[in-house]
Short mmCIF file of C-alpha atoms in Angstrom, two decimals:
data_model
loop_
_atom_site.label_atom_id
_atom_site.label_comp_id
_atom_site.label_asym_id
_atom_site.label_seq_id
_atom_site.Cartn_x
_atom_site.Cartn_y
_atom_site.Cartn_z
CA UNK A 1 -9.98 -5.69 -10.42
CA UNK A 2 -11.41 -8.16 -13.11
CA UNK A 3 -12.70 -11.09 -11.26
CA UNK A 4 -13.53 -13.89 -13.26
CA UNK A 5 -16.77 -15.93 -13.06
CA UNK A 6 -17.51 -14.10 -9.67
CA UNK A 7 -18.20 -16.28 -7.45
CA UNK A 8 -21.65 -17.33 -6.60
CA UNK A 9 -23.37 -18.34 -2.98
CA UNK A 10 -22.27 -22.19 -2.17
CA UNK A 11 -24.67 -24.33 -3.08
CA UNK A 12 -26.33 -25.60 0.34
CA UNK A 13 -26.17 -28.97 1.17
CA UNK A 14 -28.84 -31.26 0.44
CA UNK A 15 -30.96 -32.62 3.27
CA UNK A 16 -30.86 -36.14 3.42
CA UNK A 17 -33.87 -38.55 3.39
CA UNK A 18 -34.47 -40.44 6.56
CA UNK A 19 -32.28 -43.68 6.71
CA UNK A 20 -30.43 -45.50 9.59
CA UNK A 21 -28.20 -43.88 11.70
CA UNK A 22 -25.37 -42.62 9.37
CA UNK A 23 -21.69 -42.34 10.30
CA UNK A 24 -20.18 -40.69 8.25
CA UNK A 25 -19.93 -36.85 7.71
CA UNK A 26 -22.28 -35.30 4.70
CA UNK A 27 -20.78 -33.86 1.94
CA UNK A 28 -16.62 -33.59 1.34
CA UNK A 29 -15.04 -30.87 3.96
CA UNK A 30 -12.32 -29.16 2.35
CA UNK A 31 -10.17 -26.74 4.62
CA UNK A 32 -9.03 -23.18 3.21
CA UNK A 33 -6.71 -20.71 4.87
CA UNK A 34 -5.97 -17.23 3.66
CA UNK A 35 -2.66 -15.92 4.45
CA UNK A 36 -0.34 -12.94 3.24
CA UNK A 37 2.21 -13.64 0.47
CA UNK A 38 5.66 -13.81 0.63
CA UNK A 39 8.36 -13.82 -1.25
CA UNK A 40 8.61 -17.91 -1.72
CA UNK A 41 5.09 -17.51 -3.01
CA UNK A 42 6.36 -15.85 -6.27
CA UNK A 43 6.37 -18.81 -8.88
CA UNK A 44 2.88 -19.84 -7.97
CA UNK A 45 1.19 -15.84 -7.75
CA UNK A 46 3.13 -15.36 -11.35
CA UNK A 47 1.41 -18.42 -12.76
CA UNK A 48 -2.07 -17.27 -10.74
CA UNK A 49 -1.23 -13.39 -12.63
CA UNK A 50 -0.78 -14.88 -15.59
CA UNK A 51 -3.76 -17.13 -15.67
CA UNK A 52 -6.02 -13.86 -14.41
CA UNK A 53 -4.91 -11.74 -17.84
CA UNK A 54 -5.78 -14.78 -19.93
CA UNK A 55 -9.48 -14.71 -18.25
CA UNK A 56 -9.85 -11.49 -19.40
CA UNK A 57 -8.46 -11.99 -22.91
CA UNK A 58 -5.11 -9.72 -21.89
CA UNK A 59 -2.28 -11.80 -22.26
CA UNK A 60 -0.95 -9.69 -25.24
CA UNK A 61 -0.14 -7.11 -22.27
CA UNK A 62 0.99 -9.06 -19.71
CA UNK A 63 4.65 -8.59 -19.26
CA UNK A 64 4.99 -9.41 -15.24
CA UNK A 65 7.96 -12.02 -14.40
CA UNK A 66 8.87 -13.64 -11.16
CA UNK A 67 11.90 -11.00 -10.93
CA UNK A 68 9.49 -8.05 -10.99
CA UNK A 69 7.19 -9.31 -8.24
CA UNK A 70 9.79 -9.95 -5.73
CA UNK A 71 11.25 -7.00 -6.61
CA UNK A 72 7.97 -4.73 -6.08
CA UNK A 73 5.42 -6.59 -4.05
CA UNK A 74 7.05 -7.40 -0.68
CA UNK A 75 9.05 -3.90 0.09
CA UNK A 76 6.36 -2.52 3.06
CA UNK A 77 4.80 -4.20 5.70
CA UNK A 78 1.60 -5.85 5.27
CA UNK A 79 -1.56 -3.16 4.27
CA UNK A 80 0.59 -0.08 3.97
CA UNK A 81 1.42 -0.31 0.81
CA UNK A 82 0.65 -3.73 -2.31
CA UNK A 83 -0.59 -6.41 -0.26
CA UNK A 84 -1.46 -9.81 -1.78
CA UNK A 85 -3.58 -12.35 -0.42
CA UNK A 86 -3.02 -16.21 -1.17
CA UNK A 87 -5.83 -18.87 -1.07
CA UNK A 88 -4.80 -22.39 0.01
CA UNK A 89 -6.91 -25.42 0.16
CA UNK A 90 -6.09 -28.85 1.48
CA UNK A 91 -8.47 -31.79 1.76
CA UNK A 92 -7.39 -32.16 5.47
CA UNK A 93 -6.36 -28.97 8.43
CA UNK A 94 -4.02 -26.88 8.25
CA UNK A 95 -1.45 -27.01 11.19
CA UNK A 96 -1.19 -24.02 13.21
CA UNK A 97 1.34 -21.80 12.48
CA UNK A 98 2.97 -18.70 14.97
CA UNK A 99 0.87 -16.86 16.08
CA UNK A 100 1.80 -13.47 14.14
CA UNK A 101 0.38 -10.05 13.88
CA UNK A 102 -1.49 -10.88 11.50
CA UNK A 103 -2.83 -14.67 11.80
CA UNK A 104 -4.28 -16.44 8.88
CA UNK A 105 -8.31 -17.04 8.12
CA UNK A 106 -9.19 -20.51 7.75
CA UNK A 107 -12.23 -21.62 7.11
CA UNK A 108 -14.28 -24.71 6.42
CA UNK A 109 -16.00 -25.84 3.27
CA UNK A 110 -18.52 -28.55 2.65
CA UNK A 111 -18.58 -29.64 -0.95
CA UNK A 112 -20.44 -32.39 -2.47
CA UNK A 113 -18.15 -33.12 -4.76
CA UNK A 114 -14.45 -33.85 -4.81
CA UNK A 115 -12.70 -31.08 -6.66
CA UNK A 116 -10.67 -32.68 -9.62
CA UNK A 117 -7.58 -30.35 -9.79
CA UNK A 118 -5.36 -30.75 -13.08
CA UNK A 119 -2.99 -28.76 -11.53
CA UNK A 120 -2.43 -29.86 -8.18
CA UNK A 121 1.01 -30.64 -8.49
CA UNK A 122 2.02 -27.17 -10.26
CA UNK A 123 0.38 -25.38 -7.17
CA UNK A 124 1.49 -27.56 -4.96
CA UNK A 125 2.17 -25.52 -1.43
CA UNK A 126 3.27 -27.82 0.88
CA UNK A 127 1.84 -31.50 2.50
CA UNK A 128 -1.73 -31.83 0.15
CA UNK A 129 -2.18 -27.97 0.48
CA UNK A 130 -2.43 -25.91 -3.50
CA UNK A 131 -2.68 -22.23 -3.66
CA UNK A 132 -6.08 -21.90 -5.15
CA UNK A 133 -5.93 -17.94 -5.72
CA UNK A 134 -5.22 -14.45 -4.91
CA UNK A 135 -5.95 -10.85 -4.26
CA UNK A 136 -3.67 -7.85 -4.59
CA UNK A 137 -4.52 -4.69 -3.18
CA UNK A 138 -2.76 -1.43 -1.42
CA UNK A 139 -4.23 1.59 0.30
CA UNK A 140 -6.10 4.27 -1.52
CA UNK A 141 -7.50 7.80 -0.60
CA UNK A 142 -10.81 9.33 -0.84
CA UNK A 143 -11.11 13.27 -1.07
CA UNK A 144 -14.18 13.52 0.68
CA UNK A 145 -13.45 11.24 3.53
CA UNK A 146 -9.65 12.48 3.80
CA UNK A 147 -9.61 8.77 4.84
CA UNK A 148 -7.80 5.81 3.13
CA UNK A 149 -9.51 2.69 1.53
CA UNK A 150 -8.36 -0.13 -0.37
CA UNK A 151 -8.20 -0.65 -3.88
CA UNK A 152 -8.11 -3.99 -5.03
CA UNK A 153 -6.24 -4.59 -8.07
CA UNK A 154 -6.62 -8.18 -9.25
CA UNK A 155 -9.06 -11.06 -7.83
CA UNK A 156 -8.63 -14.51 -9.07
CA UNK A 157 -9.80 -18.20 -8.08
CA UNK A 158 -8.60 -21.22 -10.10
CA UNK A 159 -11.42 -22.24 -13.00
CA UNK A 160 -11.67 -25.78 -11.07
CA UNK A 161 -12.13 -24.02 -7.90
CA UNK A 162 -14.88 -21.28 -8.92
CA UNK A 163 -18.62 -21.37 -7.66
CA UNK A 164 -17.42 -22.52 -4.20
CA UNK A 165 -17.46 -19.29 -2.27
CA UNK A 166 -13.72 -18.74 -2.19
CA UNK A 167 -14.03 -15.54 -4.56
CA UNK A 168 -16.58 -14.21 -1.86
CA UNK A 169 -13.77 -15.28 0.98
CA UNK A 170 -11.07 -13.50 -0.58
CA UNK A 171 -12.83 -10.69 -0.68
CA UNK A 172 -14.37 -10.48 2.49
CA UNK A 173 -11.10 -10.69 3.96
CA UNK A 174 -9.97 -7.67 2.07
CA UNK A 175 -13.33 -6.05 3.64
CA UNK A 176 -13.12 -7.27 7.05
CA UNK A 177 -8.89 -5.92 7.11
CA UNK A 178 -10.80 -3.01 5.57
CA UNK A 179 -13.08 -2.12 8.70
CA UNK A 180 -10.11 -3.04 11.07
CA UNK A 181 -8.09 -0.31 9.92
CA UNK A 182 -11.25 1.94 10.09
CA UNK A 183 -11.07 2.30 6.10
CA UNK A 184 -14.39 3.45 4.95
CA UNK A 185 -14.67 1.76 1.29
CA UNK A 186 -13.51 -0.58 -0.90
CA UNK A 187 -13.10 0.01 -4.68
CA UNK A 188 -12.57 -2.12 -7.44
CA UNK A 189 -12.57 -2.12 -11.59
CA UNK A 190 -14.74 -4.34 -13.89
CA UNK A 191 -14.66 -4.76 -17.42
CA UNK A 192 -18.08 -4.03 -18.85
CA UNK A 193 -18.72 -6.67 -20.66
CA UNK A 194 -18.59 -9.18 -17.73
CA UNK A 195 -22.47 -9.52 -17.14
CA UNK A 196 -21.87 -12.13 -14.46
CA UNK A 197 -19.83 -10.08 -12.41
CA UNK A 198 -21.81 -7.04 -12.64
CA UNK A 199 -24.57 -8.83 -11.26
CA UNK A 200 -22.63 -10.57 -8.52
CA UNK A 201 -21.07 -6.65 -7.18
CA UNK A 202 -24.93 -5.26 -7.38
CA UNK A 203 -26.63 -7.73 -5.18
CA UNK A 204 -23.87 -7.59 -2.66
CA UNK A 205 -24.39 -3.74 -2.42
CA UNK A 206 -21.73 -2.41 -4.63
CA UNK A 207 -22.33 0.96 -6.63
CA UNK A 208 -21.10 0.90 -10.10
CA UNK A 209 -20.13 4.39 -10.91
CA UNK A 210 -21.16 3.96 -14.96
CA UNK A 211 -20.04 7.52 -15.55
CA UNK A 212 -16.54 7.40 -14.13
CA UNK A 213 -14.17 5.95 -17.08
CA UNK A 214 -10.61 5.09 -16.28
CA UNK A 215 -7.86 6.98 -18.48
CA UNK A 216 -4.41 5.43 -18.17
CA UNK A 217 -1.11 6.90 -20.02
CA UNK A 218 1.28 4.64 -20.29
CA UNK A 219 4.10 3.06 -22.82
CA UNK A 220 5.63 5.86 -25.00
CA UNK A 221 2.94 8.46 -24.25
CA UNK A 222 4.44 8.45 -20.88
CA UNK A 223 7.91 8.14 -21.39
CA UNK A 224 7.20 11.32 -23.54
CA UNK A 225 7.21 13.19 -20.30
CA UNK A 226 10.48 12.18 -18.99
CA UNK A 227 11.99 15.35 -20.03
CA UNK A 228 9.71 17.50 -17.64
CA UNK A 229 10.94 19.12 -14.99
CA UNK B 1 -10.42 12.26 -10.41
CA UNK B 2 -12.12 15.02 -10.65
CA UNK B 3 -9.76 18.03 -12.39
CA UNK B 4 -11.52 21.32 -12.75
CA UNK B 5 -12.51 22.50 -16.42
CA UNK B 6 -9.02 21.48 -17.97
CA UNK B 7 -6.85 24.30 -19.51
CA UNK B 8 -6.54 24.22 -23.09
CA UNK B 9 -2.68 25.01 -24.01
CA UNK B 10 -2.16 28.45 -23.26
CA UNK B 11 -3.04 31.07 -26.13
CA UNK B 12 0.08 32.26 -27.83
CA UNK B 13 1.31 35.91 -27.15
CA UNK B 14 0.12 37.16 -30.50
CA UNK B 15 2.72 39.18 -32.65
CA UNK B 16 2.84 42.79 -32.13
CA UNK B 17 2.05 44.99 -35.64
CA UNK B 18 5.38 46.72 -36.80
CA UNK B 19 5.99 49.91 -34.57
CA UNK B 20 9.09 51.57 -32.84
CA UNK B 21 10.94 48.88 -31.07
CA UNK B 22 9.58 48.13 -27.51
CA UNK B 23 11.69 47.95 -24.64
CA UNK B 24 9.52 46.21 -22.43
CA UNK B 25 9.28 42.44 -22.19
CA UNK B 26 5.92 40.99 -24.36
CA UNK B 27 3.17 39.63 -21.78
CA UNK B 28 3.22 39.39 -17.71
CA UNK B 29 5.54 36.19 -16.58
CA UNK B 30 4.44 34.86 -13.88
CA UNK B 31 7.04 31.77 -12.26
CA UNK B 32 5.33 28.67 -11.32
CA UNK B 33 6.70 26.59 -8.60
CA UNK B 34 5.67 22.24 -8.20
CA UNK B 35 6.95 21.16 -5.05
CA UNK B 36 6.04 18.43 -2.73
CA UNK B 37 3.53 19.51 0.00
CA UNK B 38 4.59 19.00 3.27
CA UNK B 39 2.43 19.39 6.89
CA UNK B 40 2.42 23.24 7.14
CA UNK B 41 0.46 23.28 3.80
CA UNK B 42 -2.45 21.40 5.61
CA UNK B 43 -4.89 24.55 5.84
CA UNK B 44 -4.24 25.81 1.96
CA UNK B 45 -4.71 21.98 1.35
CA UNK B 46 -7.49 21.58 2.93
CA UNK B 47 -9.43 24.69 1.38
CA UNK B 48 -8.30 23.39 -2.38
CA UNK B 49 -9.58 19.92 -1.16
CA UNK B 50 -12.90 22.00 -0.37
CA UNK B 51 -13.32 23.85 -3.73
CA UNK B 52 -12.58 20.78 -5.92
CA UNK B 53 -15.83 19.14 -3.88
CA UNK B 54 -17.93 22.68 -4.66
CA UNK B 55 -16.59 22.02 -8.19
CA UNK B 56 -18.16 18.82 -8.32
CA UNK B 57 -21.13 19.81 -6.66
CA UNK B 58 -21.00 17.95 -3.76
CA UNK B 59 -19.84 19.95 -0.83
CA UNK B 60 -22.07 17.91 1.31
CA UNK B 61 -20.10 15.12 1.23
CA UNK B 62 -16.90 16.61 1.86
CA UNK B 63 -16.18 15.49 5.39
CA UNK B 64 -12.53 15.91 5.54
CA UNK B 65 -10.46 18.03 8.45
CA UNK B 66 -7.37 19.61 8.52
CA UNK B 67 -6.37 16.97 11.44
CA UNK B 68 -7.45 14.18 9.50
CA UNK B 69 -5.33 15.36 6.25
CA UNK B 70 -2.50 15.87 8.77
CA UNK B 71 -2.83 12.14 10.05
CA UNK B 72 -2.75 10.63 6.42
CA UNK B 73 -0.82 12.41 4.17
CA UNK B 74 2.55 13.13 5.68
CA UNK B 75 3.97 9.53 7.22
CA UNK B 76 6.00 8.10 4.97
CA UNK B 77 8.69 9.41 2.73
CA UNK B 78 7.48 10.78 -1.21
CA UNK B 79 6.01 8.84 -3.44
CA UNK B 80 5.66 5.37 -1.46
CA UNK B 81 2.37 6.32 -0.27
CA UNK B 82 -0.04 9.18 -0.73
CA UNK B 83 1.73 12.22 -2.39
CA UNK B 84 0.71 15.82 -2.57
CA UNK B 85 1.99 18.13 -5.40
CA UNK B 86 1.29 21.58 -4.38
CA UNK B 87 1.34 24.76 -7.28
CA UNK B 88 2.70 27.58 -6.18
CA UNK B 89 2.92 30.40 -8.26
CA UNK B 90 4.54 34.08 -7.62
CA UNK B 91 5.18 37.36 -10.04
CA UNK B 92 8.65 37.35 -8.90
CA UNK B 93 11.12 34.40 -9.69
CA UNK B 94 11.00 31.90 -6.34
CA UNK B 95 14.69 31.87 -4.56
CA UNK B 96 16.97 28.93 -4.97
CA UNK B 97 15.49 26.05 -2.42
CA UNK B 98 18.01 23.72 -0.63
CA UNK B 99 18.82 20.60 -3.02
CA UNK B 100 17.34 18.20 -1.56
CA UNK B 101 16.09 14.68 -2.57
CA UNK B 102 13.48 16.18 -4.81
CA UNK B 103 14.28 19.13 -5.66
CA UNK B 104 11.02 21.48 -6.78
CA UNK B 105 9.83 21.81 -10.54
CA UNK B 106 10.06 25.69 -11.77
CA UNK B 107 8.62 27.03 -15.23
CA UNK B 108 7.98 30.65 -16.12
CA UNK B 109 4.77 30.86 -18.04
CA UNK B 110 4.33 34.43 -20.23
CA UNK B 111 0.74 35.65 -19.62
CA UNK B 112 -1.22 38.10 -21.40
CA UNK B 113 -2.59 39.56 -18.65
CA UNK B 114 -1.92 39.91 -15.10
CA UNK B 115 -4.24 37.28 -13.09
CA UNK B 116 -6.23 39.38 -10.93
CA UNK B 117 -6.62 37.00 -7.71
CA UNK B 118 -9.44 37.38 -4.51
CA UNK B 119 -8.07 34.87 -3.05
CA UNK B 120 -4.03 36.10 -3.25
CA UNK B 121 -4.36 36.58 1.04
CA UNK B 122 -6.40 33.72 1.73
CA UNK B 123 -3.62 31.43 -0.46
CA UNK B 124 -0.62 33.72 0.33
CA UNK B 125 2.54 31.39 1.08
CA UNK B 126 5.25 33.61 1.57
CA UNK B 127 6.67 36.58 0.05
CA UNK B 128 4.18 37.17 -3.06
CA UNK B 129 3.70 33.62 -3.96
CA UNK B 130 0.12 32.74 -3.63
CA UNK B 131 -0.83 28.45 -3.78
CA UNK B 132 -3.06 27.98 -7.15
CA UNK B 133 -3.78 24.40 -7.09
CA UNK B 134 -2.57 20.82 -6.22
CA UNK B 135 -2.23 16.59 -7.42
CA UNK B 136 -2.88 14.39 -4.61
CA UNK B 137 -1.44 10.75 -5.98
CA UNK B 138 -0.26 7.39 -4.86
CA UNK B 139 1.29 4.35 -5.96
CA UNK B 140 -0.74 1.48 -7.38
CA UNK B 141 -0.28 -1.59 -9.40
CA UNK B 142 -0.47 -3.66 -12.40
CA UNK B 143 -1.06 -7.16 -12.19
CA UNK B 144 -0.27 -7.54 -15.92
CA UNK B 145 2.92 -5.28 -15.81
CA UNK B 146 4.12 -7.05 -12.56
CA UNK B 147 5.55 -3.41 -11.47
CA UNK B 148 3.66 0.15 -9.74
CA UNK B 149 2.13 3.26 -11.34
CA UNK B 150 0.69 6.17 -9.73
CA UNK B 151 -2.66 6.43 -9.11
CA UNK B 152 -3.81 10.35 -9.72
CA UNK B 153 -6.75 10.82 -7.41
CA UNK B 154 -7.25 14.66 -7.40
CA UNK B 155 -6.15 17.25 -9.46
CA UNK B 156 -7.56 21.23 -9.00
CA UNK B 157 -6.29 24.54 -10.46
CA UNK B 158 -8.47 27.25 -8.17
CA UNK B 159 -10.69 28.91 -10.72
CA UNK B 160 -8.46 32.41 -11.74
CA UNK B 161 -5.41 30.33 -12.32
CA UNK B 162 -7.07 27.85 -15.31
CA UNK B 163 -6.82 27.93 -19.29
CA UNK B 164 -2.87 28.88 -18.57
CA UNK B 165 -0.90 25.60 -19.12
CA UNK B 166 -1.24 24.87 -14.51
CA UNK B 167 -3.41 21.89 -15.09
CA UNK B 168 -1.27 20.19 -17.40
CA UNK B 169 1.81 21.02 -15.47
CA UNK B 170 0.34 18.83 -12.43
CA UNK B 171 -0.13 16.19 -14.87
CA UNK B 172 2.95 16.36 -16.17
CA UNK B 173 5.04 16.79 -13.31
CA UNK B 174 3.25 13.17 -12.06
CA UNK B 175 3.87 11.52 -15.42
CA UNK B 176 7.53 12.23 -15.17
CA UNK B 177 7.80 11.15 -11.38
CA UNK B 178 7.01 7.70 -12.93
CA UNK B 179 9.24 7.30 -15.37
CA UNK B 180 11.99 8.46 -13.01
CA UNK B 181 10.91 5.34 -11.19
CA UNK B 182 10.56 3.08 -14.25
CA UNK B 183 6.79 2.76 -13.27
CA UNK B 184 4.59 1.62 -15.59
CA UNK B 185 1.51 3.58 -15.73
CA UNK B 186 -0.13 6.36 -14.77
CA UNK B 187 -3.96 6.54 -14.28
CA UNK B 188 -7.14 8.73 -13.19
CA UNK B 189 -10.39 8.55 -13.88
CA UNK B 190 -12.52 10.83 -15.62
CA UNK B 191 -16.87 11.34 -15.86
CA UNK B 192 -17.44 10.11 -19.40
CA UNK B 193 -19.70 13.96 -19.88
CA UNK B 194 -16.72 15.64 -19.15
CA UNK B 195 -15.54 16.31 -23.02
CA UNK B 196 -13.32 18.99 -22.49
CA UNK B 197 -11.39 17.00 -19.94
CA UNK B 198 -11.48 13.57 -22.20
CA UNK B 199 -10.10 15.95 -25.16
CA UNK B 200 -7.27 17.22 -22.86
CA UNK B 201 -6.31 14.34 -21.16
CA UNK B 202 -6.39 12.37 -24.77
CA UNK B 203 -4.15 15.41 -26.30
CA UNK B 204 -1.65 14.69 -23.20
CA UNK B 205 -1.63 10.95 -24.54
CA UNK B 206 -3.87 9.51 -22.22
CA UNK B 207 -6.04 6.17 -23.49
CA UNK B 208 -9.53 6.85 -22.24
CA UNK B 209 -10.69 3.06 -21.54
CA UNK B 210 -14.22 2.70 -22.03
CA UNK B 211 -13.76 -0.59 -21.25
CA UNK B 212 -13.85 -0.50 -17.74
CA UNK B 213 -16.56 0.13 -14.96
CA UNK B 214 -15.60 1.72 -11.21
CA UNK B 215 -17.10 -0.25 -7.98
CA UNK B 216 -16.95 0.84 -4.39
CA UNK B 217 -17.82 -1.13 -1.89
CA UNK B 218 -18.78 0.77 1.88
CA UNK B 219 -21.29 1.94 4.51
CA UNK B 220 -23.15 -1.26 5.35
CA UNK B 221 -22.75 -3.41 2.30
CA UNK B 222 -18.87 -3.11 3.26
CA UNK B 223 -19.74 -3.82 7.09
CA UNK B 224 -21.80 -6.93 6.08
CA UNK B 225 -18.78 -8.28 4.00
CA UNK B 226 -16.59 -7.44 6.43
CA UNK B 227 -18.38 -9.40 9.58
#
């Protein structure tokens, strides 16, 4: 996963001097729910994949379209195989939806500032909802547990949106469907160079296995071994 | 990943000096079988599983069960979830399987030698094929590529059976799985000390990215995200 700019603590809310009674609420709430993809989310998780490889200087690989999500992201139920979790925010609640097996988080934010989004209208989700961000991940399998995980492929929060706590959300909702399912871990890539979110994984308890290196064939080198068999 | 000592490619079968014509074939074949494991291979599994965490030194963390491999690796059809390759090798040709939907991999590799095996009994899986090793993989995904590769998470050739061409074979056998899919990548990781692995895996066309740093997450750290 490359997250970028992870996200830091919320800042708290100042305490306010002494004045007369005050009536109206401190700070700007802003309501977020976290809900599972589908298929009509496509457009706005291309634009969200898209914007992810340019944080991380890849665009020169990125070759995803809409076609090629919808055809490979929504073929399993939820957690068995990619799953991909979509960040909305909307300055007022959320109605409740059905009551499914697998209800959305929503949570609460106090800001102290309004969030000026440039792009509200291009991730636009419905009423004064945007989708904010993402995070893809499927099961993996550890050899020493003989247990699954989850691996967690991609992590992204809009720039406008960053330092709010929402990275933090997205991924504690990863952790908390994590210990549901009785998964014992939670791995993840970063690229080395991001200082920031090295830091950020460290203090929340990650271990950063420096010796394990990633080796990936792919392009011709693997269509070289389409002959075997 | 953690693949035992990787075999270089096999030695050639060096030219015999001019004499009398021979009648006998030159080296010892011995036919190698790839096939997808299945839940009767659980306890041969499970003692592979065993010897790739001696390999790596750390038995002690190796928690796994034969009961718990049975509950995880076997629900859902090849390749959409976890996916065991097991190695099977025998010095007699293996009989025509069934065609099924995946029908096994077979090579004949010519060895110098006869492999002298102490485990043949222990790993015996019918008639004289013995099980030599095994690639536990699964299907991830790539953001970028907007499509699924596999994920290669073990790969282990038991100790008698290496330097003869087995390792690779796994690899191989994975590598064409996903193109047969039209996936886009296949990955593992590797300990950046482990030269004679990078050298393989780089000589199999593997990019080694140095770029990139592994994170897990669990025990309490993962509980207190979690709550």
């Amino acid at each position: 996963m490359a997250v970028t700019g992870p996200p830091s603590p919320q800042t708290p809310t100042p305490t306010p001097t002494i004045t007369p009674q005050e009536t109206a609420p401190i700070g700007n709430p802003i309501f977020a729910r976290i809900r599972i993809a589908n298929s009509s989310d496509v457009p706005h998780l291309h634009k969200l994949m898209y914007q992810h490889a340019a944080s991380q200087r890849l665009t020169h690989i990125f070759s995803a379209t809409e076609s090629s999500l919808s055809a490979t992201l929504f073929n399993s139920p939820p957690f068995q195989s990619f799953t991909v979790f979509l960040l909305e925010v909307s300055p007022t609640p959320f109605p409740d939806g059905p009551v499914g097996c697998h209800p959305p988080i929503t949570r609460i934010v106090n800001l102290d500032l309004l969030i000026v989004d440039p792009e509200s209208k291009e991730f636009g989700s419905g009423g004064e909802a945007v989708v904010v961000g993402f995070v893809l991940f499927f099961p993996n399998y550890g050899l020493f547990s003989g247990m699954p995980g989850f691996y967690i492929e991609g992590l992204y929060v809009r720039e406008c949106y960053r330092k709010k706590g929402f990275g933090k959300m997205l991924l504690s909702a990863v952790a908390a469907q994590a210990m549901k399912m009785g998964y014992g871990k939670l791995d993840w890539c970063v690229l080395g160079w991001n200082a920031n979110a090295f830091g950020f994984y460290k203090k929340m308890g990650a271990q950063v296995f420096e010796e394990l290196k990633m080796c990936r064939l792919t392009s011709d080198a693997l269509q070289a071994y389409e002959s075997f068999s | 990943m953690a693949a035992a000592a990787p075999p270089p490619p096999p030695t050639p079968t060096p030219i015999p000096p001019t004499t009398l014509p021979e009648t006998g074939p030159v080296g010892n074949p011995i036919f190698a079988r790839i096939r997808i494991a299945n839940p009767s291979d659980v306890r041969p599994l499970h003692k592979l599983m065993y010897q790739l965490a001696v390999f790596e030194r750390l038995p002690h963390l190796f928690s796994a069960t034969e009961s718990s491999l049975s509950s995880n690796l076997f629900n859902t059809p090849p390749f959409q979830s976890f996916t065991v390759f097991l190695l099977e090798v025998s010095p007699t040709p293996f009989l025509d399987a069934p065609v099924g939907a995946h029908p096994p991999i077979t090579h004949v590799v010519n060895l110098d030698l006869p492999i002298a095996d102490p485990e043949s009994q222990e790993f015996g899986s019918g008639g004289d094929a013995v099980v030599a090793g095994f690639v536990l993989f699964f299907p991830n995904y790539s953001t970028f590529l907007g499509k699924p590769g596999f994920y290669i998470e073990d790969l282990y050739v038991r100790d008698c059976y290496r330097r003869k061409g087995f390792g690779k074979m796994l690899l191989s056998a994975v590598a064409a799985q996903a193109v047969k899919m039209g996936y886009g990548r296949v990955e593992w990781c590797v300990l950046d000390w482990n030269v004679n692995a990078i050298k393989f895996y780089e000589e199999m066309g593997a990019q080694v990215l140095q770029e990139w740093r592994i994170c897990r997450l669990t025990g309490d750290a993962l509980q207190a995200y979690g709550n």
